[in-house]
XYZ file of C-alpha atoms in Angstrom:
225
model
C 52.877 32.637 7.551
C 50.898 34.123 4.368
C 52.844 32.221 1.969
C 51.482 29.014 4.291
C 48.154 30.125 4.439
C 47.958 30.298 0.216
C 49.487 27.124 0.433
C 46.599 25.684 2.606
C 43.903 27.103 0.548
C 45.073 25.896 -2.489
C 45.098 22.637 -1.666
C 41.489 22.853 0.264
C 40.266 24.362 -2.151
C 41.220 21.991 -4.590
C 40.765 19.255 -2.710
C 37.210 20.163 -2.197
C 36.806 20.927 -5.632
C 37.613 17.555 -6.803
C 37.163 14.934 -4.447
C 33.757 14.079 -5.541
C 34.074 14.477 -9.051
C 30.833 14.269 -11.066
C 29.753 13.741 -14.980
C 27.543 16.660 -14.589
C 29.201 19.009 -12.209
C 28.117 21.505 -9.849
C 29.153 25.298 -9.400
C 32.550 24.579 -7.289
C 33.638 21.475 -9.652
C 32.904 23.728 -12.166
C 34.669 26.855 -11.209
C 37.884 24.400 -10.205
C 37.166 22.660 -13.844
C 37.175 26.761 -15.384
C 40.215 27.312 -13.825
C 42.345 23.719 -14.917
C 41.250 24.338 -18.237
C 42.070 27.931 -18.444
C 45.810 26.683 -17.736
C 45.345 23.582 -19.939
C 43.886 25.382 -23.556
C 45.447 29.069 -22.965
C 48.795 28.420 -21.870
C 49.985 24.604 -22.354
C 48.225 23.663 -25.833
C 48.288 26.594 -27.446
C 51.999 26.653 -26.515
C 53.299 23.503 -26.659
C 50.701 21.374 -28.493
C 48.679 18.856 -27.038
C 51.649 16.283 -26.621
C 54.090 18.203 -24.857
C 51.409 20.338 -23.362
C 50.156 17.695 -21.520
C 53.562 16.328 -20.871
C 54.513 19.838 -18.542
C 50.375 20.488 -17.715
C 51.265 20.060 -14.001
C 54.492 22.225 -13.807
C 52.690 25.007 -15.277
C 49.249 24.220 -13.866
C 50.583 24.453 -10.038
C 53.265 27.383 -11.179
C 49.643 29.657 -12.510
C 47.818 28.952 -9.254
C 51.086 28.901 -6.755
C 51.366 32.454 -8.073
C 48.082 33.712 -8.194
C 46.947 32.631 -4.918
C 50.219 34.286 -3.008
C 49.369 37.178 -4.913
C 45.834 37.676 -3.865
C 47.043 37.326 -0.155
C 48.238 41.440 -0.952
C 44.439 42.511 -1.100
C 42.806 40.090 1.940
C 42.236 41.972 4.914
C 44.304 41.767 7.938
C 46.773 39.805 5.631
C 47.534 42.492 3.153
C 50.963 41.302 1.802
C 51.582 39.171 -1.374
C 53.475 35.579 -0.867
C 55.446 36.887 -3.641
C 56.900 39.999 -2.483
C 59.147 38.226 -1.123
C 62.148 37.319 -3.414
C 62.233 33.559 -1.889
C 58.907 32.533 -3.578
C 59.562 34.214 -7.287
C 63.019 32.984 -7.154
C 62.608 29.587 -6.473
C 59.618 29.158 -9.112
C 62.309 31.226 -11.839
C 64.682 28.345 -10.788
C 61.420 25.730 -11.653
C 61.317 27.289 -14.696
C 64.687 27.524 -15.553
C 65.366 23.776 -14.420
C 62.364 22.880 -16.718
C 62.804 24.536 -19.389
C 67.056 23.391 -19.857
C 65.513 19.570 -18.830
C 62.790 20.023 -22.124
C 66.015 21.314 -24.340
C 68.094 18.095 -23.295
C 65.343 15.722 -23.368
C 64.381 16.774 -26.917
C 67.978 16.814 -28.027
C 70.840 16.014 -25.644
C 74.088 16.467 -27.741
C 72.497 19.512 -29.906
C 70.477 21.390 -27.177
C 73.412 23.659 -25.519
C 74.827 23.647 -29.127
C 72.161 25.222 -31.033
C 71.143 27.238 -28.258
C 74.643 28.973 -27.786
C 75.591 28.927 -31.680
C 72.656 29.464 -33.925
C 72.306 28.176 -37.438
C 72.909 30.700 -40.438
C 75.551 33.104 -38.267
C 78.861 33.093 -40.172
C 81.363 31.720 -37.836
C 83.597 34.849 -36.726
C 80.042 36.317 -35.684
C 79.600 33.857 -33.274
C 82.827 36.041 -31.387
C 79.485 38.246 -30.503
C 76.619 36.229 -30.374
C 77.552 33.229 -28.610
C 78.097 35.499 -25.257
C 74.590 36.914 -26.296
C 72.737 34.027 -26.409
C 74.387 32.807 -22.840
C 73.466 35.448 -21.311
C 70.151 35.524 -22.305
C 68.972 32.219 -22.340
C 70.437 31.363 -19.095
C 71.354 34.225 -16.727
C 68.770 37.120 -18.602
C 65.741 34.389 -18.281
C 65.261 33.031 -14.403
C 66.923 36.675 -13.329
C 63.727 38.805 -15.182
C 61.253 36.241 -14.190
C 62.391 37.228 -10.449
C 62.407 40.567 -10.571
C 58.892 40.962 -12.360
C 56.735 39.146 -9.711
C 58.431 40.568 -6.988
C 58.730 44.331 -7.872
C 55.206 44.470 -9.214
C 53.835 42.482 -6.198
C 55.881 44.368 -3.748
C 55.435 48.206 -5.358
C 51.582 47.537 -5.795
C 51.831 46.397 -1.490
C 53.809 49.863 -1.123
C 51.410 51.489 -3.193
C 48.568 50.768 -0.750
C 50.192 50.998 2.252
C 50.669 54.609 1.591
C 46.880 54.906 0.476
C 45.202 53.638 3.538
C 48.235 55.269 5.860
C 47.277 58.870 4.640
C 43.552 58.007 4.959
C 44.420 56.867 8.356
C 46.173 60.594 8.881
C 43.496 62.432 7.316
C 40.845 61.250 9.090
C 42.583 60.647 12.690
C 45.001 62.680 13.503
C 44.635 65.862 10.961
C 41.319 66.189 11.209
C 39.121 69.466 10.160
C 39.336 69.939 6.205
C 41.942 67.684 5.975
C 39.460 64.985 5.773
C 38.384 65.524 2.559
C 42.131 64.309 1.441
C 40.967 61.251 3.527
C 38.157 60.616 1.065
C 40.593 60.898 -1.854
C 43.495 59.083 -0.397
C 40.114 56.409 0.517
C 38.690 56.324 -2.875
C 42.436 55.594 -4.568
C 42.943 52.705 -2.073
C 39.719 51.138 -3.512
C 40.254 51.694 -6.933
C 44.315 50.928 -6.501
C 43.044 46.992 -4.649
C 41.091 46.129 -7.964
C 43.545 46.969 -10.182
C 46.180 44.892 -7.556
C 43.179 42.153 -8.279
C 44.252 42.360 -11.700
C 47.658 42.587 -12.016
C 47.837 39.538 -9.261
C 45.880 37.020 -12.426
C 47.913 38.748 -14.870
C 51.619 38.098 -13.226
C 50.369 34.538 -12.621
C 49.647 34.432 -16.114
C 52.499 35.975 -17.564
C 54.899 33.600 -15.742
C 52.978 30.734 -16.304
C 52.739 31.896 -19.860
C 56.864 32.795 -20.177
C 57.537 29.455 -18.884
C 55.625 27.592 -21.437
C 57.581 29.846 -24.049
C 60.738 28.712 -22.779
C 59.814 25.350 -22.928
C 57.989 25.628 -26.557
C 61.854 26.999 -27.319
C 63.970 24.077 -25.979
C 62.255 21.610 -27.558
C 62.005 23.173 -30.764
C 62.549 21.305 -34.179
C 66.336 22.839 -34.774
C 67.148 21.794 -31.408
């Protein structure tokens, strides 16, 4: 149900952001405008280049904003649980990025890609005995595995993380009463400070897989590929 709800607002709020575009725009076109950019200039061109950055701009534009939005669902009120901490979410965008990413290699190069990937240039040969399972491993099992696990342990420790926070204000303040309460306060005071910093990390993991992405792809299509 969360990971529906993100899904919703997403597209309402983009919808409503740009269904009336204008020359001059006003604060919501604006902010939605911010935002596209942010993904366009900071992630895809810098990455790629303006060609190829514009070529996977809507892979990594909706992978960002798919993340970030299921992330901030951890910190909303009476939701309070990220989209994400829920394997099924970061695993099928790994497998988006992972799909993308071998499509860009073969697209780019389709007899050398899997070559030069799995047997670099400049190794003397019997070295390849070593690196060749090296390289496999980490361009194609190490890659969609980490991208997993990073979402979902940081979105899923930060929910456990306040969980516990607002539970033992809940204790202090309830049920142990008497001096007990002033734990409350504490216990109180770390919730708050713990849901900005939650705030943060939920732009920075959408950034950081956006971001990894758009170094995988920058990879496959590389010149020596």
């Amino acid at each position: 149900m969360i990971q529906v709800l993100a899904t919703i607002a997403l597209v309402l709020i983009f919808w409503l952001g740009t269904r009336r575009m204008q020359i001059v725009p006003g604060r919501f076109q604006s902010l939605v405008e911010m935002g596209l950019d942010f993904v366009r200039v900071n992630i895809a061109h810098d990455l790629l280049g303006k060609k190829d950055g514009d070529r996977f701009l809507p892979i990594l534009t909706t992978i960002f904003f798919m993340v970030l939005f299921m992330n901030i669902t951890g910190i909303i009120p009476f939701l309070n649980i990220a989209g994400t901490s829920i394997i099924a979410v970061p695993l099928l965008l790994a497998l988006v990025s992972y799909f993308t990413f071998i499509y860009a290699g073969i697209k780019k190069s389709p007899k050398n890609f899997f070559k030069n990937s799995l047997f670099p240039a400049g190794v003397p040969w019997p070295i390849y005995i070593i690196v060749t399972p090296i390289e496999l491993i980490s361009t194609f099992v190490i890659r969609p595995v980490t991208l997993t696990l990073r979402l979902l342990m940081n979105m899923m420790v930060g929910h456990l993380l306040l969980v516990l926070f607002f539970a033992a204000t809940q204790f202090f303040f309830f049920t142990a009463g008497g001096w007990w309460t002033l734990l409350g306060v504490g216990s109180l005071a770390f919730g708050f400070v713990f849901t900005l910093f939650e705030l943060l990390v939920a732009v920075l993991q959408a950034y950081v897989f956006a971001l990894l992405t758009a170094v995988y792809i920058q990879l496959a299509v590389a010149e020596e590929h």
